[in-house]
C-alpha cells in the first residue's frame, strides 16, 4: 500500500512589525554595548582625579594604595595650601591670572588678525604660506625651548633690576613665545572661510578698510571661535609649568601650576598638600568650561564646517 506524502508548508515570512522589532532589539543591544564600553573608559580616566581628591582629603595613610573610599576625611591639607604656610598660594593665583589674561588677549588677537589675510585676501603664495605654517604643528613644544630662551634673553626680559620691570619682564617671557599660535591661526582661518565673500565685497565698495572689515564683520561673525580658542588658551596658560619654571627666576612670581612644586622639598615632600593644591588649581578650569561649554562647542563646529 502506497503512502501519500504530505506537502510541506512554506516558511512564513516575517512581517514588517517583526522586522522592526528585531531591528530595534539589535540597536538596543548595540547601544548597550557601546555605552558599557564608554562608561568603563570614563571610569578609568576619572579614577586618577578621584584618587587625587580622596587622597587630598585624608590627613594620614598610604597615598600609594588604590582605594575607592577614603579612610578618614579632613581639610588639613587644603588649609595648609590655602593659608600659604608653605607657598604663597594667593600670590601665585594673582601671577596665574596676570599671565592668563595677557596671554589669552595677545594670542587670540594675533591669531584672529593673522588668519584674515590667509582666508579672505588674495595674494601670490597665500595657500603655500598657510600650509608651510601648518606643517610646523608636527613639531613638539619642547623643540622650541632653547630658541625661545635665547630670544627672551636677547630681548633683555630677564635682566631688569627694578622690581616692577623685573616682574613685567618675567611675565612677558612666559607669554610672548606662545602668542603665535598655529592652531589658533588654523581655527580662525576655517571660521573665516565660512563667511560669504559678498559681505566683504559690499563693505569694500562702501569704502571700508580691511582692518574695519575685520573688526566690524569678520570678528563678530567668528565670536564662537573666539570663545572656543580663548578657553583653550586659558587652560594652556593656566597649566603652564615647564616654560614658567625655566624663565621665571623669582619664586614669588611663579604661577600656580609651577609654584606648587615648591611644596616638594629636597628632603621631604608633602604629597597630600600637593594634591590639595592640584585640586584647587583645577577648579577655575572646570568653571570656565562649565560657563563656556556652549560657545566652545559652537566654535569648534564652526571651524570644522568652515
PDB file of C-alpha atoms in Angstrom:
ATOM      1  CA  UNK A   1       0.000   0.000   0.000  1.00  0.00           C
ATOM      2  CA  UNK A   2       1.487   3.321  -1.106  1.00  0.00           C
ATOM      3  CA  UNK A   3       1.831   6.161   1.393  1.00  0.00           C
ATOM      4  CA  UNK A   4       0.892   9.599   0.181  1.00  0.00           C
ATOM      5  CA  UNK A   5       3.449  12.319   1.038  1.00  0.00           C
ATOM      6  CA  UNK A   6       2.036  15.311   2.859  1.00  0.00           C
ATOM      7  CA  UNK A   7       3.019  18.604   1.276  1.00  0.00           C
ATOM      8  CA  UNK A   8       5.340  20.840   3.409  1.00  0.00           C
ATOM      9  CA  UNK A   9       4.202  24.321   4.210  1.00  0.00           C
ATOM     10  CA  UNK A  10       6.382  27.150   3.010  1.00  0.00           C
ATOM     11  CA  UNK A  11       8.122  29.124   5.797  1.00  0.00           C
ATOM     12  CA  UNK A  12       6.161  32.175   6.755  1.00  0.00           C
ATOM     13  CA  UNK A  13       7.932  35.451   6.001  1.00  0.00           C
ATOM     14  CA  UNK A  14       8.347  37.816   8.975  1.00  0.00           C
ATOM     15  CA  UNK A  15       6.011  40.731   8.960  1.00  0.00           C
ATOM     16  CA  UNK A  16       7.110  44.352   8.868  1.00  0.00           C
ATOM     17  CA  UNK A  17       6.348  44.710  12.576  1.00  0.00           C
ATOM     18  CA  UNK A  18       8.542  41.704  13.409  1.00  0.00           C
ATOM     19  CA  UNK A  19      11.401  43.070  11.308  1.00  0.00           C
ATOM     20  CA  UNK A  20      11.085  46.435  13.034  1.00  0.00           C
ATOM     21  CA  UNK A  21      11.104  44.761  16.455  1.00  0.00           C
ATOM     22  CA  UNK A  22      14.228  42.761  15.556  1.00  0.00           C
ATOM     23  CA  UNK A  23      15.961  45.908  14.306  1.00  0.00           C
ATOM     24  CA  UNK A  24      15.084  47.807  17.469  1.00  0.00           C
ATOM     25  CA  UNK A  25      16.282  44.914  19.625  1.00  0.00           C
ATOM     26  CA  UNK A  26      19.569  44.803  17.717  1.00  0.00           C
ATOM     27  CA  UNK A  27      20.003  48.573  18.076  1.00  0.00           C
ATOM     28  CA  UNK A  28      19.325  48.405  21.817  1.00  0.00           C
ATOM     29  CA  UNK A  29      21.942  45.681  22.266  1.00  0.00           C
ATOM     30  CA  UNK A  30      24.476  47.644  20.194  1.00  0.00           C
ATOM     31  CA  UNK A  31      23.800  50.829  22.155  1.00  0.00           C
ATOM     32  CA  UNK A  32      24.031  48.981  25.471  1.00  0.00           C
ATOM     33  CA  UNK A  33      27.397  47.500  24.489  1.00  0.00           C
ATOM     34  CA  UNK A  34      28.678  50.890  23.283  1.00  0.00           C
ATOM     35  CA  UNK A  35      27.554  52.667  26.453  1.00  0.00           C
ATOM     36  CA  UNK A  36      29.114  49.952  28.595  1.00  0.00           C
ATOM     37  CA  UNK A  37      32.466  50.394  26.875  1.00  0.00           C
ATOM     38  CA  UNK A  38      32.233  54.193  27.162  1.00  0.00           C
ATOM     39  CA  UNK A  39      31.336  54.019  30.858  1.00  0.00           C
ATOM     40  CA  UNK A  40      34.312  51.734  31.538  1.00  0.00           C
ATOM     41  CA  UNK A  41      36.651  54.097  29.667  1.00  0.00           C
ATOM     42  CA  UNK A  42      35.208  57.094  31.543  1.00  0.00           C
ATOM     43  CA  UNK A  43      35.719  55.388  34.908  1.00  0.00           C
ATOM     44  CA  UNK A  44      39.310  54.509  34.019  1.00  0.00           C
ATOM     45  CA  UNK A  45      40.005  58.115  33.021  1.00  0.00           C
ATOM     46  CA  UNK A  46      38.234  59.660  36.017  1.00  0.00           C
ATOM     47  CA  UNK A  47      39.743  57.404  38.673  1.00  0.00           C
ATOM     48  CA  UNK A  48      43.120  59.254  38.872  1.00  0.00           C
ATOM     49  CA  UNK A  49      41.253  62.501  39.532  1.00  0.00           C
ATOM     50  CA  UNK A  50      39.041  60.783  42.126  1.00  0.00           C
ATOM     51  CA  UNK A  51      42.117  59.209  43.741  1.00  0.00           C
ATOM     52  CA  UNK A  52      43.771  62.631  43.924  1.00  0.00           C
ATOM     53  CA  UNK A  53      40.652  64.106  45.520  1.00  0.00           C
ATOM     54  CA  UNK A  54      40.212  61.489  48.238  1.00  0.00           C
ATOM     55  CA  UNK A  55      43.955  61.427  48.963  1.00  0.00           C
ATOM     56  CA  UNK A  56      43.975  65.193  49.409  1.00  0.00           C
ATOM     57  CA  UNK A  57      41.174  64.825  51.960  1.00  0.00           C
ATOM     58  CA  UNK A  58      42.996  62.174  54.024  1.00  0.00           C
ATOM     59  CA  UNK A  59      45.179  63.525  56.825  1.00  0.00           C
ATOM     60  CA  UNK A  60      47.207  60.295  57.094  1.00  0.00           C
ATOM     61  CA  UNK A  61      47.587  56.927  55.407  1.00  0.00           C
ATOM     62  CA  UNK A  62      49.311  55.285  52.484  1.00  0.00           C
ATOM     63  CA  UNK A  63      48.946  57.509  49.425  1.00  0.00           C
ATOM     64  CA  UNK A  64      50.062  54.793  47.011  1.00  0.00           C
ATOM     65  CA  UNK A  65      47.275  52.380  47.919  1.00  0.00           C
ATOM     66  CA  UNK A  66      44.430  52.000  45.425  1.00  0.00           C
ATOM     67  CA  UNK A  67      41.166  52.753  47.186  1.00  0.00           C
ATOM     68  CA  UNK A  68      37.548  53.539  46.499  1.00  0.00           C
ATOM     69  CA  UNK A  69      36.704  55.338  49.754  1.00  0.00           C
ATOM     70  CA  UNK A  70      38.927  57.489  51.965  1.00  0.00           C
ATOM     71  CA  UNK A  71      39.935  56.056  55.332  1.00  0.00           C
ATOM     72  CA  UNK A  72      39.318  59.412  57.019  1.00  0.00           C
ATOM     73  CA  UNK A  73      38.386  62.936  55.976  1.00  0.00           C
ATOM     74  CA  UNK A  74      39.852  66.312  56.842  1.00  0.00           C
ATOM     75  CA  UNK A  75      40.740  69.699  55.382  1.00  0.00           C
ATOM     76  CA  UNK A  76      44.200  69.972  56.942  1.00  0.00           C
ATOM     77  CA  UNK A  77      45.967  69.756  53.572  1.00  0.00           C
ATOM     78  CA  UNK A  78      43.696  72.358  51.983  1.00  0.00           C
ATOM     79  CA  UNK A  79      44.180  74.649  54.972  1.00  0.00           C
ATOM     80  CA  UNK A  80      47.950  74.358  54.632  1.00  0.00           C
ATOM     81  CA  UNK A  81      47.813  75.361  50.974  1.00  0.00           C
ATOM     82  CA  UNK A  82      45.046  77.949  51.418  1.00  0.00           C
ATOM     83  CA  UNK A  83      46.694  79.971  54.184  1.00  0.00           C
ATOM     84  CA  UNK A  84      50.071  79.799  52.452  1.00  0.00           C
ATOM     85  CA  UNK A  85      52.132  78.315  55.247  1.00  0.00           C
ATOM     86  CA  UNK A  86      54.416  76.605  52.716  1.00  0.00           C
ATOM     87  CA  UNK A  87      53.892  78.512  49.454  1.00  0.00           C
ATOM     88  CA  UNK A  88      52.344  81.959  48.734  1.00  0.00           C
ATOM     89  CA  UNK A  89      49.127  80.499  47.365  1.00  0.00           C
ATOM     90  CA  UNK A  90      47.236  83.754  46.761  1.00  0.00           C
ATOM     91  CA  UNK A  91      50.245  85.444  45.189  1.00  0.00           C
ATOM     92  CA  UNK A  92      50.583  82.512  42.800  1.00  0.00           C
ATOM     93  CA  UNK A  93      46.902  82.821  41.860  1.00  0.00           C
ATOM     94  CA  UNK A  94      47.462  86.500  41.027  1.00  0.00           C
ATOM     95  CA  UNK A  95      50.509  85.544  38.967  1.00  0.00           C
ATOM     96  CA  UNK A  96      48.472  82.961  37.060  1.00  0.00           C
ATOM     97  CA  UNK A  97      45.662  85.445  36.410  1.00  0.00           C
ATOM     98  CA  UNK A  98      48.092  88.066  35.089  1.00  0.00           C
ATOM     99  CA  UNK A  99      49.771  85.554  32.791  1.00  0.00           C
ATOM    100  CA  UNK A 100      46.441  84.084  31.604  1.00  0.00           C
ATOM    101  CA  UNK A 101      44.846  87.470  30.939  1.00  0.00           C
ATOM    102  CA  UNK A 102      47.794  88.827  28.960  1.00  0.00           C
ATOM    103  CA  UNK A 103      48.389  85.547  27.167  1.00  0.00           C
ATOM    104  CA  UNK A 104      44.773  84.989  26.123  1.00  0.00           C
ATOM    105  CA  UNK A 105      44.283  88.574  24.892  1.00  0.00           C
ATOM    106  CA  UNK A 106      47.503  88.652  22.863  1.00  0.00           C
ATOM    107  CA  UNK A 107      47.184  85.141  21.461  1.00  0.00           C
ATOM    108  CA  UNK A 108      43.551  85.499  20.389  1.00  0.00           C
ATOM    109  CA  UNK A 109      44.217  88.911  18.825  1.00  0.00           C
ATOM    110  CA  UNK A 110      47.274  87.741  16.877  1.00  0.00           C
ATOM    111  CA  UNK A 111      45.582  84.566  15.631  1.00  0.00           C
ATOM    112  CA  UNK A 112      42.410  86.412  14.609  1.00  0.00           C
ATOM    113  CA  UNK A 113      44.405  89.069  12.742  1.00  0.00           C
ATOM    114  CA  UNK A 114      46.815  86.690  11.038  1.00  0.00           C
ATOM    115  CA  UNK A 115      44.050  84.369   9.815  1.00  0.00           C
ATOM    116  CA  UNK A 116      42.144  87.120   7.987  1.00  0.00           C
ATOM    117  CA  UNK A 117      44.536  87.658   5.034  1.00  0.00           C
ATOM    118  CA  UNK A 118      45.125  83.911   4.735  1.00  0.00           C
ATOM    119  CA  UNK A 119      41.364  83.347   4.403  1.00  0.00           C
ATOM    120  CA  UNK A 120      39.872  86.350   2.620  1.00  0.00           C
ATOM    121  CA  UNK A 121      42.663  88.254   0.868  1.00  0.00           C
ATOM    122  CA  UNK A 122      44.185  87.244  -2.457  1.00  0.00           C
ATOM    123  CA  UNK A 123      47.944  87.412  -2.989  1.00  0.00           C
ATOM    124  CA  UNK A 124      50.566  85.143  -4.578  1.00  0.00           C
ATOM    125  CA  UNK A 125      51.595  82.184  -2.439  1.00  0.00           C
ATOM    126  CA  UNK A 126      48.783  82.572   0.087  1.00  0.00           C
ATOM    127  CA  UNK A 127      47.968  78.872   0.353  1.00  0.00           C
ATOM    128  CA  UNK A 128      51.643  77.925   0.245  1.00  0.00           C
ATOM    129  CA  UNK A 129      52.353  80.192   3.203  1.00  0.00           C
ATOM    130  CA  UNK A 130      49.435  78.743   5.149  1.00  0.00           C
ATOM    131  CA  UNK A 131      50.440  75.121   4.581  1.00  0.00           C
ATOM    132  CA  UNK A 132      54.076  75.908   5.363  1.00  0.00           C
ATOM    133  CA  UNK A 133      52.973  77.342   8.700  1.00  0.00           C
ATOM    134  CA  UNK A 134      50.656  74.390   9.280  1.00  0.00           C
ATOM    135  CA  UNK A 135      53.498  71.903   8.844  1.00  0.00           C
ATOM    136  CA  UNK A 136      55.090  73.316  11.995  1.00  0.00           C
ATOM    137  CA  UNK A 137      52.301  71.707  14.017  1.00  0.00           C
ATOM    138  CA  UNK A 138      54.169  68.402  13.832  1.00  0.00           C
ATOM    139  CA  UNK A 139      56.968  69.852  15.982  1.00  0.00           C
ATOM    140  CA  UNK A 140      56.571  69.344  19.748  1.00  0.00           C
ATOM    141  CA  UNK A 141      56.541  72.379  22.004  1.00  0.00           C
ATOM    142  CA  UNK A 142      59.772  71.257  23.631  1.00  0.00           C
ATOM    143  CA  UNK A 143      61.596  71.703  20.307  1.00  0.00           C
ATOM    144  CA  UNK A 144      61.429  75.469  20.703  1.00  0.00           C
ATOM    145  CA  UNK A 145      62.580  75.753  24.317  1.00  0.00           C
ATOM    146  CA  UNK A 146      66.199  76.640  23.523  1.00  0.00           C
ATOM    147  CA  UNK A 147      65.288  79.059  20.732  1.00  0.00           C
ATOM    148  CA  UNK A 148      62.647  80.751  22.885  1.00  0.00           C
ATOM    149  CA  UNK A 149      65.010  81.065  25.833  1.00  0.00           C
ATOM    150  CA  UNK A 150      67.697  82.644  23.664  1.00  0.00           C
ATOM    151  CA  UNK A 151      65.086  85.013  22.217  1.00  0.00           C
ATOM    152  CA  UNK A 152      63.753  86.272  25.557  1.00  0.00           C
ATOM    153  CA  UNK A 153      67.321  86.613  26.820  1.00  0.00           C
ATOM    154  CA  UNK A 154      68.401  88.652  23.781  1.00  0.00           C
ATOM    155  CA  UNK A 155      65.344  90.865  24.300  1.00  0.00           C
ATOM    156  CA  UNK A 156      66.600  91.591  27.800  1.00  0.00           C
ATOM    157  CA  UNK A 157      63.421  90.479  29.510  1.00  0.00           C
ATOM    158  CA  UNK A 158      65.322  88.670  32.281  1.00  0.00           C
ATOM    159  CA  UNK A 159      67.844  91.397  33.095  1.00  0.00           C
ATOM    160  CA  UNK A 160      65.808  94.090  34.849  1.00  0.00           C
ATOM    161  CA  UNK A 161      66.844  95.199  38.338  1.00  0.00           C
ATOM    162  CA  UNK A 162      63.811  97.334  39.132  1.00  0.00           C
ATOM    163  CA  UNK A 163      61.197  95.159  40.931  1.00  0.00           C
ATOM    164  CA  UNK A 164      58.310  96.287  38.716  1.00  0.00           C
ATOM    165  CA  UNK A 165      60.237  95.909  35.453  1.00  0.00           C
ATOM    166  CA  UNK A 166      61.660  92.603  36.667  1.00  0.00           C
ATOM    167  CA  UNK A 167      58.152  91.228  37.238  1.00  0.00           C
ATOM    168  CA  UNK A 168      56.979  92.640  33.887  1.00  0.00           C
ATOM    169  CA  UNK A 169      59.935  91.093  32.062  1.00  0.00           C
ATOM    170  CA  UNK A 170      59.438  87.631  33.544  1.00  0.00           C
ATOM    171  CA  UNK A 171      55.695  87.677  32.876  1.00  0.00           C
ATOM    172  CA  UNK A 172      56.397  88.772  29.294  1.00  0.00           C
ATOM    173  CA  UNK A 173      58.967  85.994  28.907  1.00  0.00           C
ATOM    174  CA  UNK A 174      56.274  83.443  29.805  1.00  0.00           C
ATOM    175  CA  UNK A 175      53.637  84.924  27.478  1.00  0.00           C
ATOM    176  CA  UNK A 176      55.475  86.083  24.342  1.00  0.00           C
ATOM    177  CA  UNK A 177      56.656  82.703  22.943  1.00  0.00           C
ATOM    178  CA  UNK A 178      53.073  81.425  22.951  1.00  0.00           C
ATOM    179  CA  UNK A 179      51.216  84.266  21.238  1.00  0.00           C
ATOM    180  CA  UNK A 180      51.996  82.940  17.750  1.00  0.00           C
ATOM    181  CA  UNK A 181      49.569  80.007  17.847  1.00  0.00           C
ATOM    182  CA  UNK A 182      49.481  77.872  14.700  1.00  0.00           C
ATOM    183  CA  UNK A 183      46.410  76.022  15.898  1.00  0.00           C
ATOM    184  CA  UNK A 184      44.639  79.331  16.531  1.00  0.00           C
ATOM    185  CA  UNK A 185      45.568  80.506  13.043  1.00  0.00           C
ATOM    186  CA  UNK A 186      44.063  77.335  11.582  1.00  0.00           C
ATOM    187  CA  UNK A 187      40.932  77.625  13.736  1.00  0.00           C
ATOM    188  CA  UNK A 188      40.214  81.237  12.768  1.00  0.00           C
ATOM    189  CA  UNK A 189      41.002  80.669   9.092  1.00  0.00           C
ATOM    190  CA  UNK A 190      38.470  77.845   8.951  1.00  0.00           C
ATOM    191  CA  UNK A 191      35.874  80.049  10.630  1.00  0.00           C
ATOM    192  CA  UNK A 192      36.562  82.958   8.252  1.00  0.00           C
ATOM    193  CA  UNK A 193      36.171  80.714   5.215  1.00  0.00           C
ATOM    194  CA  UNK A 194      32.531  80.218   6.165  1.00  0.00           C
ATOM    195  CA  UNK A 195      31.778  83.953   5.894  1.00  0.00           C
ATOM    196  CA  UNK A 196      30.272  84.894   2.491  1.00  0.00           C
ATOM    197  CA  UNK A 197      32.684  86.888   0.330  1.00  0.00           C
ATOM    198  CA  UNK A 198      29.803  89.096  -0.828  1.00  0.00           C
ATOM    199  CA  UNK A 199      29.692  90.764   2.600  1.00  0.00           C
ATOM    200  CA  UNK A 200      33.331  91.762   2.290  1.00  0.00           C
ATOM    201  CA  UNK A 201      32.910  92.982  -1.293  1.00  0.00           C
ATOM    202  CA  UNK A 202      29.951  95.154  -0.282  1.00  0.00           C
ATOM    203  CA  UNK A 203      31.978  96.652   2.567  1.00  0.00           C
ATOM    204  CA  UNK A 204      34.909  97.374   0.242  1.00  0.00           C
ATOM    205  CA  UNK A 205      32.570  99.092  -2.228  1.00  0.00           C
ATOM    206  CA  UNK A 206      31.343 101.273   0.648  1.00  0.00           C
ATOM    207  CA  UNK A 207      34.946 102.323   1.287  1.00  0.00           C
ATOM    208  CA  UNK A 208      35.699 100.262   4.411  1.00  0.00           C
ATOM    209  CA  UNK A 209      39.334  99.441   5.086  1.00  0.00           C
ATOM    210  CA  UNK A 210      40.495  95.873   5.580  1.00  0.00           C
ATOM    211  CA  UNK A 211      41.010  96.478   9.293  1.00  0.00           C
ATOM    212  CA  UNK A 212      37.456  97.838   9.598  1.00  0.00           C
ATOM    213  CA  UNK A 213      36.095  94.813   7.717  1.00  0.00           C
ATOM    214  CA  UNK A 214      37.937  92.502  10.068  1.00  0.00           C
ATOM    215  CA  UNK A 215      36.780  94.350  13.181  1.00  0.00           C
ATOM    216  CA  UNK A 216      33.153  95.022  12.215  1.00  0.00           C
ATOM    217  CA  UNK A 217      32.273  91.984  10.069  1.00  0.00           C
ATOM    218  CA  UNK A 218      34.676  89.080  10.445  1.00  0.00           C
ATOM    219  CA  UNK A 219      35.285  89.214  14.185  1.00  0.00           C
ATOM    220  CA  UNK A 220      31.596  89.463  15.240  1.00  0.00           C
ATOM    221  CA  UNK A 221      30.710  86.535  12.979  1.00  0.00           C
ATOM    222  CA  UNK A 222      33.569  84.493  14.456  1.00  0.00           C
ATOM    223  CA  UNK A 223      32.699  85.117  18.119  1.00  0.00           C
ATOM    224  CA  UNK A 224      32.044  81.401  18.861  1.00  0.00           C
ATOM    225  CA  UNK A 225      35.530  80.626  17.552  1.00  0.00           C
ATOM    226  CA  UNK A 226      36.959  83.463  19.650  1.00  0.00           C
ATOM    227  CA  UNK A 227      35.306  81.988  22.755  1.00  0.00           C
ATOM    228  CA  UNK A 228      36.449  78.432  21.981  1.00  0.00           C
ATOM    229  CA  UNK A 229      40.040  79.445  21.317  1.00  0.00           C
ATOM    230  CA  UNK A 230      40.109  81.729  24.363  1.00  0.00           C
ATOM    231  CA  UNK A 231      39.051  78.795  26.561  1.00  0.00           C
ATOM    232  CA  UNK A 232      41.768  76.579  25.096  1.00  0.00           C
ATOM    233  CA  UNK A 233      44.402  79.258  25.606  1.00  0.00           C
ATOM    234  CA  UNK A 234      43.236  79.942  29.153  1.00  0.00           C
ATOM    235  CA  UNK A 235      43.722  76.275  30.002  1.00  0.00           C
ATOM    236  CA  UNK A 236      47.144  76.247  28.315  1.00  0.00           C
ATOM    237  CA  UNK A 237      48.433  79.334  30.136  1.00  0.00           C
ATOM    238  CA  UNK A 238      46.852  78.305  33.439  1.00  0.00           C
ATOM    239  CA  UNK A 239      48.650  74.954  33.242  1.00  0.00           C
ATOM    240  CA  UNK A 240      51.960  76.498  32.147  1.00  0.00           C
ATOM    241  CA  UNK A 241      54.615  74.581  34.065  1.00  0.00           C
ATOM    242  CA  UNK A 242      57.869  73.757  32.290  1.00  0.00           C
ATOM    243  CA  UNK A 243      58.397  77.056  30.463  1.00  0.00           C
ATOM    244  CA  UNK A 244      57.411  79.059  33.552  1.00  0.00           C
ATOM    245  CA  UNK A 245      59.925  77.126  35.681  1.00  0.00           C
ATOM    246  CA  UNK A 246      62.636  77.855  33.116  1.00  0.00           C
ATOM    247  CA  UNK A 247      62.250  81.608  32.622  1.00  0.00           C
ATOM    248  CA  UNK A 248      60.846  82.840  35.958  1.00  0.00           C
ATOM    249  CA  UNK A 249      63.773  83.400  38.300  1.00  0.00           C
ATOM    250  CA  UNK A 250      61.886  84.812  41.295  1.00  0.00           C
ATOM    251  CA  UNK A 251      59.830  82.237  43.147  1.00  0.00           C
ATOM    252  CA  UNK A 252      57.253  84.810  44.225  1.00  0.00           C
ATOM    253  CA  UNK A 253      56.408  85.381  40.532  1.00  0.00           C
ATOM    254  CA  UNK A 254      55.685  81.727  39.734  1.00  0.00           C
ATOM    255  CA  UNK A 255      52.165  80.821  38.524  1.00  0.00           C
ATOM    256  CA  UNK A 256      50.123  78.339  40.489  1.00  0.00           C
ATOM    257  CA  UNK A 257      50.886  75.294  38.342  1.00  0.00           C
ATOM    258  CA  UNK A 258      54.647  75.829  38.597  1.00  0.00           C
ATOM    259  CA  UNK A 259      54.623  77.139  42.169  1.00  0.00           C
ATOM    260  CA  UNK A 260      53.020  74.006  43.599  1.00  0.00           C
ATOM    261  CA  UNK A 261      56.333  72.263  43.000  1.00  0.00           C
ATOM    262  CA  UNK A 262      57.673  74.274  45.940  1.00  0.00           C
ATOM    263  CA  UNK A 263      55.613  72.013  48.200  1.00  0.00           C
ATOM    264  CA  UNK A 264      58.131  69.296  47.338  1.00  0.00           C
ATOM    265  CA  UNK A 265      61.252  69.899  49.363  1.00  0.00           C
ATOM    266  CA  UNK A 266      64.718  68.432  48.994  1.00  0.00           C
ATOM    267  CA  UNK A 267      64.393  66.001  51.885  1.00  0.00           C
ATOM    268  CA  UNK A 268      60.639  65.797  52.401  1.00  0.00           C
ATOM    269  CA  UNK A 269      57.542  66.137  50.273  1.00  0.00           C
ATOM    270  CA  UNK A 270      54.015  66.876  51.430  1.00  0.00           C
ATOM    271  CA  UNK A 271      52.300  64.887  48.708  1.00  0.00           C
ATOM    272  CA  UNK A 272      48.852  65.408  50.181  1.00  0.00           C
ATOM    273  CA  UNK A 273      49.293  69.173  50.124  1.00  0.00           C
ATOM    274  CA  UNK A 274      50.462  68.941  46.511  1.00  0.00           C
ATOM    275  CA  UNK A 275      47.287  67.023  45.642  1.00  0.00           C
ATOM    276  CA  UNK A 276      45.147  69.557  47.505  1.00  0.00           C
ATOM    277  CA  UNK A 277      46.810  72.332  45.519  1.00  0.00           C
ATOM    278  CA  UNK A 278      46.217  70.422  42.295  1.00  0.00           C
ATOM    279  CA  UNK A 279      42.501  70.091  43.103  1.00  0.00           C
ATOM    280  CA  UNK A 280      42.258  73.826  43.840  1.00  0.00           C
ATOM    281  CA  UNK A 281      44.083  74.579  40.604  1.00  0.00           C
ATOM    282  CA  UNK A 282      41.571  72.539  38.580  1.00  0.00           C
ATOM    283  CA  UNK A 283      38.531  74.442  39.900  1.00  0.00           C
ATOM    284  CA  UNK A 284      38.953  77.575  37.684  1.00  0.00           C
ATOM    285  CA  UNK A 285      39.335  75.388  34.596  1.00  0.00           C
ATOM    286  CA  UNK A 286      36.145  73.491  35.440  1.00  0.00           C
ATOM    287  CA  UNK A 287      34.291  76.775  35.954  1.00  0.00           C
ATOM    288  CA  UNK A 288      35.500  78.167  32.633  1.00  0.00           C
ATOM    289  CA  UNK A 289      34.383  75.028  30.802  1.00  0.00           C
ATOM    290  CA  UNK A 290      31.050  74.957  32.650  1.00  0.00           C
ATOM    291  CA  UNK A 291      30.143  78.527  31.678  1.00  0.00           C
ATOM    292  CA  UNK A 292      31.705  78.469  28.214  1.00  0.00           C
ATOM    293  CA  UNK A 293      30.841  74.957  27.044  1.00  0.00           C
ATOM    294  CA  UNK A 294      28.101  76.128  24.672  1.00  0.00           C
ATOM    295  CA  UNK A 295      30.352  78.683  22.978  1.00  0.00           C
ATOM    296  CA  UNK A 296      33.223  76.203  22.958  1.00  0.00           C
ATOM    297  CA  UNK A 297      31.229  73.597  21.032  1.00  0.00           C
ATOM    298  CA  UNK A 298      29.830  76.215  18.649  1.00  0.00           C
ATOM    299  CA  UNK A 299      33.303  77.498  17.901  1.00  0.00           C
ATOM    300  CA  UNK A 300      34.694  74.076  17.130  1.00  0.00           C
ATOM    301  CA  UNK A 301      31.664  73.201  14.990  1.00  0.00           C
ATOM    302  CA  UNK A 302      32.076  76.413  13.004  1.00  0.00           C
ATOM    303  CA  UNK A 303      35.739  75.693  12.415  1.00  0.00           C
ATOM    304  CA  UNK A 304      35.009  72.156  11.244  1.00  0.00           C
ATOM    305  CA  UNK A 305      32.252  73.325   8.875  1.00  0.00           C
ATOM    306  CA  UNK A 306      34.476  76.051   7.520  1.00  0.00           C
TER     307      UNK A 306
END
